[in-house]
Coordinates of C-alpha atoms in Angstrom, one line a residue:
D1 CA 127.2 33.1 41.9
D2 CA 129.5 32.5 44.8
A3 CA 129.0 28.7 44.8
A4 CA 129.7 28.6 41.0
R5 CA 133.0 30.6 41.5
R6 CA 134.0 28.1 44.1
G7 CA 133.4 25.1 41.8
A8 CA 130.0 23.9 42.8
I9 CA 128.5 21.6 40.2
D10 CA 124.9 20.9 41.3
L11 CA 122.5 21.8 44.0
T12 CA 119.2 19.9 44.6
V13 CA 116.3 21.7 46.3
E14 CA 113.2 19.9 47.2
D15 CA 110.0 22.0 46.6
P16 CA 111.8 25.3 46.0
S17 CA 109.9 28.4 46.9
E18 CA 108.9 31.0 44.2
E19 CA 111.6 33.4 45.5
F20 CA 114.2 30.6 45.2
Q21 CA 113.1 29.7 41.7
A22 CA 113.4 33.4 40.7
L23 CA 116.9 33.5 42.2
R24 CA 117.9 30.4 40.3
E25 CA 116.5 31.7 37.1
R26 CA 118.4 35.0 37.5
V27 CA 121.7 33.2 38.2
D28 CA 121.2 30.8 35.3
L29 CA 120.4 33.6 32.9
R30 CA 123.5 35.4 33.9
R31 CA 125.5 32.3 33.3
V32 CA 123.9 31.7 29.9
L33 CA 124.5 35.3 28.8
G34 CA 128.0 35.1 30.0
D35 CA 128.8 32.3 27.6
A36 CA 129.3 33.5 24.0
F37 CA 128.1 30.1 22.6
F38 CA 124.5 30.7 23.8
E39 CA 124.4 34.4 23.1
N40 CA 125.7 33.8 19.5
F41 CA 123.2 31.1 19.0
A42 CA 120.3 33.2 20.0
R43 CA 121.5 36.2 18.0
D44 CA 122.1 34.0 14.9
A45 CA 118.7 32.3 15.2
V46 CA 116.9 35.7 15.4
A47 CA 118.9 37.1 12.4
R48 CA 118.4 34.0 10.3
H49 CA 114.6 33.8 10.9
E50 CA 113.7 37.4 10.9
L51 CA 111.6 37.3 7.7
Q52 CA 109.8 34.1 8.7
L53 CA 108.9 35.7 12.0
R54 CA 107.6 38.8 10.3
N55 CA 105.5 36.6 8.1
G56 CA 103.8 34.9 11.0
M57 CA 105.8 31.6 11.5
R58 CA 105.7 30.3 15.0
P59 CA 108.7 31.5 17.0
D60 CA 108.8 28.3 19.1
T61 CA 109.6 26.3 15.9
L62 CA 112.3 28.8 14.8
L63 CA 114.0 30.2 17.9
M64 CA 114.2 27.4 20.4
P65 CA 117.5 25.7 21.4
T66 CA 118.7 22.8 19.3
R67 CA 119.8 19.5 20.8
D68 CA 123.4 20.7 20.7
V69 CA 122.4 23.8 22.7
Y70 CA 120.6 21.8 25.3
A71 CA 123.6 19.4 25.5
Q72 CA 126.0 22.4 25.9
A73 CA 123.9 23.8 28.7
E74 CA 123.9 20.5 30.5
D75 CA 127.6 19.8 30.1
R76 CA 129.1 23.3 30.4
L77 CA 126.7 25.0 32.7
K78 CA 124.8 22.1 34.4
I79 CA 121.5 23.7 33.4
H80 CA 118.7 21.1 32.8
R81 CA 116.7 21.3 29.6
A82 CA 113.4 22.4 31.4
Q83 CA 115.3 25.2 33.2
L84 CA 117.0 26.3 30.0
R85 CA 113.6 26.6 28.3
K86 CA 112.6 29.1 31.0
V87 CA 115.8 31.0 30.8
W88 CA 115.7 30.9 27.0
E89 CA 112.5 33.0 27.1
C90 CA 114.5 35.8 28.7
V91 CA 117.4 35.4 26.2
L92 CA 115.0 35.6 23.3
L93 CA 113.3 38.7 24.7
R94 CA 116.7 40.4 25.1
E95 CA 117.9 39.5 21.6
L96 CA 114.6 40.3 19.9
S97 CA 114.3 43.7 21.6
R98 CA 117.8 44.7 20.4
G99 CA 117.0 44.3 16.7
T100 CA 114.5 45.1 14.0
L101 CA 111.9 42.9 15.7
A102 CA 111.8 45.0 18.8
D103 CA 108.3 46.1 18.0
V104 CA 107.0 42.5 18.2
A105 CA 109.5 41.1 20.6
R106 CA 107.1 40.7 23.5
D107 CA 104.4 39.1 21.3
L108 CA 106.9 36.6 19.9
V109 CA 108.2 35.5 23.3
A110 CA 104.6 35.3 24.6
K111 CA 104.0 32.7 21.9
V112 CA 107.0 30.7 23.0
V113 CA 105.7 30.9 26.7
E114 CA 102.2 29.9 25.6
Q115 CA 103.6 26.8 23.9
R116 CA 105.3 25.8 27.2
L117 CA 102.5 26.7 29.5
S118 CA 99.2 26.1 27.6
T119 CA 96.8 23.5 29.1
R120 CA 95.1 23.0 25.7
L121 CA 98.4 22.4 23.9
S122 CA 99.6 20.1 26.8
E123 CA 96.4 18.1 26.4
Q124 CA 97.0 17.8 22.7
R125 CA 100.6 16.6 23.3
L126 CA 99.3 14.2 25.9
Q127 CA 96.7 12.8 23.5
R128 CA 99.4 12.1 20.9
A129 CA 101.7 10.6 23.4
S130 CA 99.1 8.4 24.9
S131 CA 97.3 7.2 21.7
N132 CA 98.3 3.6 22.3
K133 CA 97.9 3.7 26.1
H134 CA 95.0 2.9 28.4
V135 CA 93.6 5.5 30.7
I136 CA 93.2 4.3 34.3
D137 CA 90.1 5.8 36.0
R138 CA 91.1 6.8 39.6
S139 CA 89.6 9.6 41.6
K140 CA 92.3 10.7 44.0
D141 CA 93.1 14.3 44.5
D142 CA 96.6 14.0 43.2
F143 CA 95.6 12.3 39.9
I144 CA 94.5 14.1 36.8
M145 CA 91.9 12.2 35.0
T146 CA 91.7 12.3 31.2
R147 CA 88.3 11.7 29.6
V148 CA 88.7 9.5 26.5
F149 CA 86.3 8.2 24.0
L150 CA 86.6 6.1 20.8
G151 CA 86.0 8.3 17.8
A152 CA 85.2 7.3 14.3
G153 CA 86.9 4.2 13.2
G154 CA 87.7 3.3 16.9
K155 CA 90.4 5.9 17.2
R156 CA 91.1 7.0 20.7
E157 CA 90.5 10.8 21.1
M158 CA 90.2 13.3 23.9
A159 CA 86.7 14.3 24.8
E160 CA 86.0 17.9 23.7
P161 CA 85.6 20.2 26.7
T162 CA 82.3 21.9 27.2
E163 CA 82.1 25.6 26.2
E164 CA 82.4 26.6 29.8
E165 CA 85.4 24.4 30.4
A166 CA 87.1 25.7 27.2
R167 CA 86.5 29.3 28.3
R168 CA 88.0 28.6 31.8
I169 CA 91.0 26.8 30.2
R170 CA 91.6 29.8 27.9
E171 CA 91.4 32.2 30.8
E172 CA 93.8 30.1 32.9
D173 CA 96.3 29.8 30.1
E174 CA 96.2 33.5 29.4
G175 CA 96.7 34.2 33.1
R176 CA 99.7 31.9 33.3
V177 CA 101.2 33.4 30.1
D178 CA 100.7 37.0 31.3
G179 CA 102.2 36.1 34.7
R180 CA 105.2 34.5 33.2
M181 CA 105.7 37.3 30.7
A182 CA 105.8 39.8 33.5
K183 CA 108.6 37.8 35.1
V184 CA 110.4 37.5 31.8
V185 CA 110.2 41.2 31.2
A186 CA 111.3 42.1 34.7
L187 CA 114.2 39.7 34.7
A188 CA 115.4 40.7 31.2
G189 CA 115.1 44.4 32.2
A190 CA 116.9 43.9 35.4
L191 CA 119.8 42.2 33.6
E192 CA 120.0 45.0 31.0
V193 CA 120.6 47.4 33.9
V194 CA 123.3 45.1 35.2
A195 CA 124.9 44.6 31.8
S196 CA 125.0 48.4 31.1

């Protein structure tokens, strides 16, 4: 906060620790919540889509920032898109918890977190993005190999994981989502105390 008050624009940290990332997220969240543009956008999105959310529509398609919101975050607050997505989870929990969706707020935000962190969903996005690309088979520790086969009609598809791999992936995804949700709840709760 002190650096922001003195006019600092950007700070680059190589390989930040978990504690530093938490501090950064807390500072960025305060800055986002201190700007009426972002708070109003979140409040309006929740109010506008309440019925759809109650009827089971995915919150990640209804409540996420628009291109304009991402651009405003970059221009006004110097918060990168990836960082805003993490901060936005806390903003959503705060807004959802204040209104008529309070009873399902945590579940809705957990779905947003899952969309960001899920290995299974990431692999599906990777498959779509790499449909016209070749997979290079390398076996270094720092390279993630993707198994690919040609399906019916010669279409490139991801190999289905074994039942054991699928179970392990689900458990890892659930662990990541649960861990992130604990941080979101703690951060949103801490800021509520500060805001009171």
